[in-house]
CSV table of C-alpha atoms in Angstrom, one decimal:
chain,number,residue,atom,x,y,z
A,833,UNK,CA,-3.2,10.9,-12.7
A,834,UNK,CA,-3.5,11.8,-9.1
A,835,UNK,CA,-2.9,15.4,-8.0
A,836,UNK,CA,0.8,16.4,-7.5
A,837,UNK,CA,1.4,17.0,-3.4
A,838,UNK,CA,4.6,18.3,-1.8
A,839,UNK,CA,8.1,17.9,-2.8
A,840,UNK,CA,11.2,19.2,-2.0
A,841,UNK,CA,14.9,18.7,-3.0
A,842,UNK,CA,17.1,16.1,-1.3
A,843,UNK,CA,19.8,18.0,1.5
A,844,UNK,CA,23.0,15.3,0.4
A,845,UNK,CA,24.8,16.0,3.8
A,846,UNK,CA,21.2,15.2,5.8
A,847,UNK,CA,22.4,11.6,7.9
A,848,UNK,CA,21.0,8.4,6.7
A,849,UNK,CA,17.6,8.0,8.2
A,850,UNK,CA,17.6,5.0,10.5
A,851,UNK,CA,14.9,2.1,10.8
A,852,UNK,CA,12.7,0.7,13.2
A,853,UNK,CA,11.3,-2.2,12.4
A,854,UNK,CA,7.9,-3.0,14.6
A,855,UNK,CA,6.4,-5.9,14.2
A,856,UNK,CA,8.2,-9.7,13.2
A,857,UNK,CA,5.7,-10.8,10.9
A,858,UNK,CA,5.5,-11.9,7.4
A,859,UNK,CA,5.8,-8.9,5.9
A,860,UNK,CA,8.8,-7.7,7.7
A,861,UNK,CA,10.4,-10.6,6.9
A,862,UNK,CA,9.8,-9.1,3.5
A,863,UNK,CA,10.8,-5.6,3.6
A,864,UNK,CA,13.3,-6.4,6.1
A,865,UNK,CA,16.2,-8.2,3.5
A,866,UNK,CA,15.1,-5.6,0.9
A,867,UNK,CA,16.3,-2.8,3.1
A,868,UNK,CA,19.7,-3.9,4.3
A,869,UNK,CA,20.4,-5.7,0.9
A,870,UNK,CA,19.9,-1.6,-0.2
A,871,UNK,CA,22.0,0.4,1.9
A,872,UNK,CA,19.8,1.0,4.1
A,873,UNK,CA,20.1,1.1,8.0
A,874,UNK,CA,18.1,-0.7,9.5
A,875,UNK,CA,18.8,0.0,13.5
A,876,UNK,CA,15.9,-1.6,15.7
A,877,UNK,CA,13.3,-4.3,15.6
A,878,UNK,CA,10.2,-3.9,18.5
A,879,UNK,CA,8.1,-7.0,19.3
A,880,UNK,CA,5.7,-7.7,22.2
A,881,UNK,CA,7.3,-10.6,23.0
A,882,UNK,CA,11.2,-9.4,23.4
A,883,UNK,CA,12.4,-12.9,22.4
A,884,UNK,CA,10.9,-12.8,19.3
A,885,UNK,CA,12.1,-8.8,18.7
A,886,UNK,CA,15.4,-11.0,20.0
A,887,UNK,CA,15.1,-13.6,17.4
A,888,UNK,CA,14.1,-11.4,14.6
A,889,UNK,CA,17.6,-9.2,14.9
A,890,UNK,CA,19.9,-12.2,14.7
A,891,UNK,CA,18.1,-13.6,11.3
A,892,UNK,CA,19.3,-9.7,9.9
A,893,UNK,CA,22.2,-8.7,12.3
A,894,UNK,CA,19.8,-5.5,13.3
A,895,UNK,CA,22.0,-4.1,16.6
A,896,UNK,CA,18.9,-3.6,19.0
A,897,UNK,CA,15.8,-5.6,19.5
A,898,UNK,CA,12.7,-4.3,21.6
A,899,UNK,CA,10.4,-6.0,23.9
A,900,UNK,CA,7.5,-3.5,23.2
A,901,UNK,CA,6.6,-1.3,20.5
A,902,UNK,CA,7.0,1.7,23.1
A,903,UNK,CA,10.5,0.8,23.6
A,904,UNK,CA,11.7,1.2,19.8
A,905,UNK,CA,9.4,4.6,18.8
A,906,UNK,CA,11.1,5.4,22.1
A,907,UNK,CA,14.7,4.8,20.6
A,908,UNK,CA,16.5,7.7,20.2
A,909,UNK,CA,18.6,6.0,17.2
A,910,UNK,CA,15.6,5.5,15.1
A,911,UNK,CA,14.5,8.0,13.1
A,912,UNK,CA,11.3,6.0,10.9
A,913,UNK,CA,9.0,3.3,12.0
A,914,UNK,CA,7.6,0.4,9.5
A,915,UNK,CA,4.5,-0.3,10.5
A,916,UNK,CA,4.1,-4.2,10.0
A,917,UNK,CA,1.2,-5.6,11.7
A,918,UNK,CA,-1.8,-6.9,10.9
A,919,UNK,CA,-3.9,-3.6,10.0
A,920,UNK,CA,-6.2,-3.5,12.5
A,921,UNK,CA,-3.4,-2.7,14.8
A,922,UNK,CA,-1.6,0.2,12.0
A,923,UNK,CA,-3.9,2.9,13.3
A,924,UNK,CA,-2.4,2.4,16.9
A,925,UNK,CA,0.9,1.7,15.9
A,926,UNK,CA,1.3,5.1,13.8
A,927,UNK,CA,-0.4,6.9,16.1
A,928,UNK,CA,2.1,5.7,19.0
A,929,UNK,CA,5.2,5.8,16.8
A,930,UNK,CA,4.2,9.8,15.3
A,931,UNK,CA,3.7,11.0,19.4
A,932,UNK,CA,7.2,9.6,19.9
A,933,UNK,CA,8.2,11.9,17.1
A,934,UNK,CA,8.8,9.6,13.9
A,935,UNK,CA,8.6,9.0,10.3
A,936,UNK,CA,6.2,6.3,9.5
A,937,UNK,CA,6.0,3.8,6.8
A,938,UNK,CA,2.5,1.9,7.6
A,939,UNK,CA,1.9,-0.7,5.8
A,940,UNK,CA,-1.2,-1.7,3.0
A,941,UNK,CA,-4.0,-1.2,4.3
A,942,UNK,CA,-3.1,2.5,5.4
A,943,UNK,CA,-6.1,1.9,7.9
A,944,UNK,CA,-8.8,-0.2,8.4
A,945,UNK,CA,-11.4,2.7,7.5
A,946,UNK,CA,-10.9,6.6,6.6
A,947,UNK,CA,-11.7,8.2,10.2
A,948,UNK,CA,-8.8,6.2,11.5
A,949,UNK,CA,-6.3,7.2,8.4
A,950,UNK,CA,-7.6,10.6,8.9
A,951,UNK,CA,-6.2,10.8,12.1
A,952,UNK,CA,-2.6,9.6,11.1
A,953,UNK,CA,-2.6,11.6,8.7
A,954,UNK,CA,-3.7,14.9,10.3
A,955,UNK,CA,-1.2,13.7,13.3
A,956,UNK,CA,1.8,13.6,10.6
A,957,UNK,CA,0.9,16.9,9.5
A,958,UNK,CA,1.3,18.6,12.7
A,959,UNK,CA,3.7,17.4,13.7
A,960,UNK,CA,5.9,18.0,10.0
A,961,UNK,CA,6.1,14.2,9.7
A,962,UNK,CA,5.9,11.5,7.2
A,963,UNK,CA,2.7,9.5,7.5
A,964,UNK,CA,3.9,7.0,4.6
A,965,UNK,CA,1.7,4.3,3.0
A,966,UNK,CA,4.0,1.3,2.0
A,967,UNK,CA,2.1,0.6,-0.9
A,968,UNK,CA,5.8,-0.7,-2.9
A,969,UNK,CA,3.8,-1.3,-6.0
A,970,UNK,CA,3.6,2.5,-7.0
A,971,UNK,CA,7.2,2.9,-6.5
A,972,UNK,CA,8.0,-0.4,-8.6
A,973,UNK,CA,9.9,0.1,-12.9
A,974,UNK,CA,7.3,-0.7,-14.4
A,975,UNK,CA,4.9,1.6,-13.0
A,976,UNK,CA,7.1,4.3,-12.9
A,977,UNK,CA,7.0,3.6,-16.9
A,978,UNK,CA,3.3,3.7,-16.9
A,979,UNK,CA,2.5,6.7,-15.4
A,980,UNK,CA,5.6,8.7,-18.1
A,981,UNK,CA,2.9,6.9,-20.9
A,982,UNK,CA,-0.3,7.9,-20.1
A,983,UNK,CA,1.0,11.6,-19.7
A,984,UNK,CA,2.8,11.7,-22.3
A,985,UNK,CA,-0.5,10.9,-24.3
A,986,UNK,CA,0.9,8.0,-25.6
A,987,UNK,CA,-2.2,6.1,-25.2
A,988,UNK,CA,-4.6,9.2,-26.0
A,989,UNK,CA,-7.7,9.6,-23.8
A,990,UNK,CA,-7.5,7.0,-20.8
A,991,UNK,CA,-11.0,5.6,-21.0
A,992,UNK,CA,-10.7,2.3,-18.8
A,993,UNK,CA,-8.3,-0.3,-16.2
A,994,UNK,CA,-9.4,-3.4,-15.9
A,995,UNK,CA,-7.0,-6.0,-12.6
A,996,UNK,CA,-7.5,-8.4,-10.8
A,997,UNK,CA,-6.2,-9.7,-7.9
A,998,UNK,CA,-7.5,-13.0,-7.1
A,999,UNK,CA,-5.8,-15.6,-4.5
A,1000,UNK,CA,-6.3,-19.0,-3.0
A,1001,UNK,CA,-5.8,-18.5,0.1
A,1002,UNK,CA,-6.7,-21.0,3.5
A,1003,UNK,CA,-10.0,-21.6,4.2
A,1004,UNK,CA,-9.7,-22.1,8.0
A,1005,UNK,CA,-12.8,-20.0,9.2
A,1006,UNK,CA,-10.4,-19.2,12.3
A,1007,UNK,CA,-7.7,-18.0,10.1
A,1008,UNK,CA,-6.9,-13.6,10.0
A,1009,UNK,CA,-7.7,-13.7,6.1
A,1010,UNK,CA,-11.9,-15.0,7.6
A,1011,UNK,CA,-11.6,-13.5,10.8
A,1012,UNK,CA,-14.0,-9.8,10.9
A,1013,UNK,CA,-12.1,-9.0,14.1
A,1014,UNK,CA,-8.8,-9.1,12.6
A,1015,UNK,CA,-10.3,-7.2,8.8
A,1016,UNK,CA,-10.9,-10.0,7.4
A,1017,UNK,CA,-11.7,-10.1,3.7
A,1018,UNK,CA,-10.6,-10.7,0.1
A,1019,UNK,CA,-10.9,-6.3,0.2
A,1020,UNK,CA,-8.9,-5.2,2.2
A,1021,UNK,CA,-5.7,-7.6,2.2
A,1022,UNK,CA,-6.7,-7.7,-1.8
A,1023,UNK,CA,-8.6,-5.6,-3.8
A,1024,UNK,CA,-6.5,-3.2,-2.1
A,1025,UNK,CA,-4.3,-3.4,-5.0
A,1026,UNK,CA,-6.7,-2.7,-8.1
A,1027,UNK,CA,-8.0,0.1,-6.4
A,1028,UNK,CA,-4.8,1.8,-6.0
A,1029,UNK,CA,-3.9,1.1,-8.9
A,1030,UNK,CA,-7.2,2.8,-10.4
A,1031,UNK,CA,-7.0,5.6,-7.6
A,1032,UNK,CA,-2.9,5.7,-10.0
A,1033,UNK,CA,-4.4,6.3,-13.0
A,1034,UNK,CA,-7.7,8.1,-12.8
A,1035,UNK,CA,-7.4,9.4,-8.9
A,1036,UNK,CA,-10.7,9.2,-7.0
A,1037,UNK,CA,-14.1,8.2,-8.5
A,1038,UNK,CA,-16.9,10.2,-8.2
A,1039,UNK,CA,-19.2,6.5,-7.9
A,1040,UNK,CA,-18.8,3.1,-7.1
A,1041,UNK,CA,-20.9,0.2,-7.7
A,1042,UNK,CA,-19.8,-2.7,-6.1
A,1043,UNK,CA,-21.3,-6.8,-4.9
A,1044,UNK,CA,-19.4,-9.9,-2.8
A,1045,UNK,CA,-20.3,-12.6,-2.1
A,1046,UNK,CA,-20.0,-14.1,1.8
A,1047,UNK,CA,-18.4,-16.4,3.7
A,1048,UNK,CA,-20.1,-17.9,6.5
A,1049,UNK,CA,-17.7,-16.2,8.9
A,1050,UNK,CA,-19.3,-12.8,7.8
A,1051,UNK,CA,-16.5,-11.6,5.5
A,1052,UNK,CA,-16.2,-10.5,1.5
A,1053,UNK,CA,-15.5,-14.1,0.0
A,1054,UNK,CA,-15.1,-11.9,-3.6
A,1055,UNK,CA,-15.5,-8.4,-4.4
A,1056,UNK,CA,-16.5,-7.1,-7.9
A,1057,UNK,CA,-16.0,-3.1,-7.9
A,1058,UNK,CA,-17.2,-0.3,-10.7
A,1059,UNK,CA,-15.0,2.9,-10.4
A,1060,UNK,CA,-16.3,5.8,-12.2
A,1061,UNK,CA,-15.4,9.2,-13.1
A,1062,UNK,CA,-16.8,12.3,-14.1
A,1063,UNK,CA,-15.2,12.3,-18.0
A,1064,UNK,CA,-16.8,8.8,-18.0
A,1065,UNK,CA,-13.4,6.4,-17.6
A,1066,UNK,CA,-14.4,3.4,-15.3
A,1067,UNK,CA,-11.9,1.1,-13.1
A,1068,UNK,CA,-13.5,-2.2,-13.5
A,1069,UNK,CA,-12.2,-4.4,-10.5
A,1070,UNK,CA,-11.9,-7.7,-8.7
A,1071,UNK,CA,-10.5,-9.5,-6.0
A,1072,UNK,CA,-11.1,-13.4,-4.2
A,1073,UNK,CA,-9.4,-14.9,-1.6
A,1074,UNK,CA,-10.8,-18.3,-2.2
A,1075,UNK,CA,-10.1,-18.7,-5.9
A,1076,UNK,CA,-7.1,-18.1,-7.6
A,1077,UNK,CA,-7.2,-15.5,-10.6
A,1078,UNK,CA,-5.3,-14.4,-13.5
A,1079,UNK,CA,-3.8,-11.1,-12.1
A,1080,UNK,CA,-3.6,-9.1,-15.0
A,1081,UNK,CA,-3.8,-5.1,-15.8
A,1082,UNK,CA,-5.2,-3.5,-18.6
A,1083,UNK,CA,-4.9,0.4,-19.4
A,1084,UNK,CA,-6.5,1.3,-22.3
A,1085,UNK,CA,-7.1,4.4,-24.4
A,1086,UNK,CA,-8.4,6.4,-27.4
A,1087,UNK,CA,-4.6,5.8,-28.7
A,1088,UNK,CA,-3.5,2.5,-27.4
A,1089,UNK,CA,-3.3,0.5,-24.7
A,1090,UNK,CA,-1.0,-1.4,-21.7
A,1091,UNK,CA,-1.3,-4.8,-20.7
A,1092,UNK,CA,1.1,-6.2,-17.6
A,1093,UNK,CA,0.8,-9.7,-17.4
A,1094,UNK,CA,0.5,-12.0,-14.0
A,1095,UNK,CA,1.1,-10.6,-12.0
A,1096,UNK,CA,1.1,-7.2,-12.3
A,1097,UNK,CA,1.1,-6.0,-8.8
A,1098,UNK,CA,4.2,-6.8,-8.7
A,1099,UNK,CA,8.2,-6.3,-10.8
A,1100,UNK,CA,6.6,-7.1,-14.0
A,1101,UNK,CA,7.3,-6.9,-17.5
A,1102,UNK,CA,4.7,-4.7,-19.7
A,1103,UNK,CA,3.5,-4.5,-23.9
A,1104,UNK,CA,1.9,-1.0,-24.9
A,1105,UNK,CA,-0.2,-1.3,-28.3
A,1106,UNK,CA,-1.4,1.4,-30.3
A,1107,UNK,CA,-4.6,1.7,-31.1
A,1108,UNK,CA,-4.1,-1.6,-34.0
A,1109,UNK,CA,-2.5,-3.8,-31.8
A,1110,UNK,CA,0.9,-3.5,-32.8
A,1111,UNK,CA,3.5,-3.7,-30.3
A,1112,UNK,CA,4.8,-0.2,-29.9
A,1113,UNK,CA,7.0,-1.1,-26.4
A,1114,UNK,CA,8.2,-3.8,-24.3
A,1115,UNK,CA,9.1,-3.2,-20.4
A,1116,UNK,CA,11.2,-5.7,-18.9
A,1117,UNK,CA,13.5,-4.2,-16.3
A,1118,UNK,CA,15.4,-6.1,-13.7
A,1119,UNK,CA,14.8,-5.4,-10.4
A,1120,UNK,CA,16.8,-7.0,-7.7
A,1121,UNK,CA,14.8,-9.0,-4.0
A,1122,UNK,CA,11.5,-8.4,-4.2
A,1123,UNK,CA,11.3,-4.8,-5.0
A,1124,UNK,CA,10.3,-3.0,-1.9
A,1125,UNK,CA,13.2,-1.1,-1.6
A,1126,UNK,CA,11.8,1.1,-3.7
A,1127,UNK,CA,9.0,2.1,-1.3
A,1128,UNK,CA,11.8,2.7,1.6
A,1129,UNK,CA,13.8,5.1,-0.7
A,1130,UNK,CA,11.4,7.6,-1.4
A,1131,UNK,CA,10.5,7.7,2.3
A,1132,UNK,CA,14.3,8.5,2.8
A,1133,UNK,CA,14.0,10.4,0.1
A,1134,UNK,CA,11.7,12.9,1.3
A,1135,UNK,CA,13.0,13.3,5.0
A,1136,UNK,CA,16.5,14.1,3.1
A,1137,UNK,CA,14.4,17.2,1.0
A,1138,UNK,CA,12.4,18.1,4.5
A,1139,UNK,CA,9.1,16.7,2.7
A,1140,UNK,CA,6.3,15.1,4.5
A,1141,UNK,CA,3.9,14.2,0.8
A,1142,UNK,CA,5.3,13.6,-2.5
A,1143,UNK,CA,3.2,13.1,-6.1
A,1144,UNK,CA,3.2,8.8,-6.5
A,1145,UNK,CA,0.9,8.4,-3.2
A,1146,UNK,CA,-0.1,11.3,-1.3
A,1147,UNK,CA,-1.0,10.6,2.7
A,1148,UNK,CA,-4.4,12.4,1.6
A,1149,UNK,CA,-4.5,10.6,-1.4
A,1150,UNK,CA,-4.5,7.4,1.5
A,1151,UNK,CA,-7.6,8.7,3.1
A,1152,UNK,CA,-9.3,8.8,-0.3
A,1153,UNK,CA,-8.6,5.0,-1.2
A,1154,UNK,CA,-9.7,4.1,2.6
A,1155,UNK,CA,-13.0,6.1,2.1
A,1156,UNK,CA,-13.5,4.6,-1.3
A,1157,UNK,CA,-13.0,0.7,0.2
A,1158,UNK,CA,-15.5,2.4,2.7
A,1159,UNK,CA,-18.4,3.3,0.7
A,1160,UNK,CA,-17.2,-0.6,-1.2
A,1161,UNK,CA,-18.0,-2.0,2.6
A,1162,UNK,CA,-21.3,-0.7,3.4
A,1163,UNK,CA,-23.1,-1.7,-0.6
A,1164,UNK,CA,-21.2,-5.0,0.6
A,1165,UNK,CA,-22.6,-5.4,4.2
A,1166,UNK,CA,-19.1,-5.4,5.2
A,1167,UNK,CA,-18.5,-3.7,8.6
A,1168,UNK,CA,-15.7,-4.3,11.2
A,1169,UNK,CA,-16.0,-3.0,15.0
A,1170,UNK,CA,-13.2,-0.9,13.9
A,1171,UNK,CA,-16.1,1.5,11.5
A,1172,UNK,CA,-17.6,2.8,15.1
A,1173,UNK,CA,-15.5,5.5,16.0
A,1174,UNK,CA,-13.8,5.5,19.8
A,1175,UNK,CA,-13.4,9.3,20.1
A,1176,UNK,CA,-9.8,8.8,22.1
A,1177,UNK,CA,-8.7,11.9,19.4
A,1178,UNK,CA,-12.0,14.3,19.1
């Protein structure tokens, strides 16, 4: 499992953290109801278009709306900024919010590449703020139980992770998923899930092998990856944006295995088998809403505990994940304009 990071004890007298939603797109419309329905205080929303912000605020009964991201992060009634913009904008949006003294929950992928991720984390650390990746899968009940089982030795020595994320998505070459200028391709949108899963089980790999097929627009259509680790473990990972797949995951050890059926990265049941293939456990815990409230609760817990990192997904591991994705992109020949560091904060 991944290394532990700084934790703390929550202060029961601490005031509830107040959320600001940066961006009003599809993913913001998924996170916001899970926040509200589970008791979080959503105070404000910001968009580059004031009409869009007002419409979003009215839809979710949010008190304040702002016609710019600058105004949102300057709002004194906002403590946490949830960054829901497309990933080419995560870096600049996160730095904007951190510079304004706000904690940030940043949609996956954390950034476009490792240098951007590193700048976000270093700025947050310098200000004593939290920069947490919104990798909602890490916080779901079935993933919590899987980590417990691995730590307990129920699987013996864990040797292998196999996971895929394959979708049949729009073929329009102008769609953001197919546009290199908007960070298109299967890897950053879909592959981030199995890659992060491998990190959750094994930590950072010692070597990576990757191969891909590319679209006519120059982004990866499908990518296959093998991550290898110091004691001989392997993670076999796959993603694709034009073919629907099983979207299942397996963890195999010397004393048993865990099978997570489709769709493994959403709230899921799973079955644990012993070394002889007998059912040892069936886990199935109901989850309200989409399940994005768990990452929000963790963000609020960290603030109340005066902590800046946790042991589920430390910010420094989000940097390592981006380093691994950078290596995969180097091997498959997928480059973005953001790979050229601007020097703005050198």
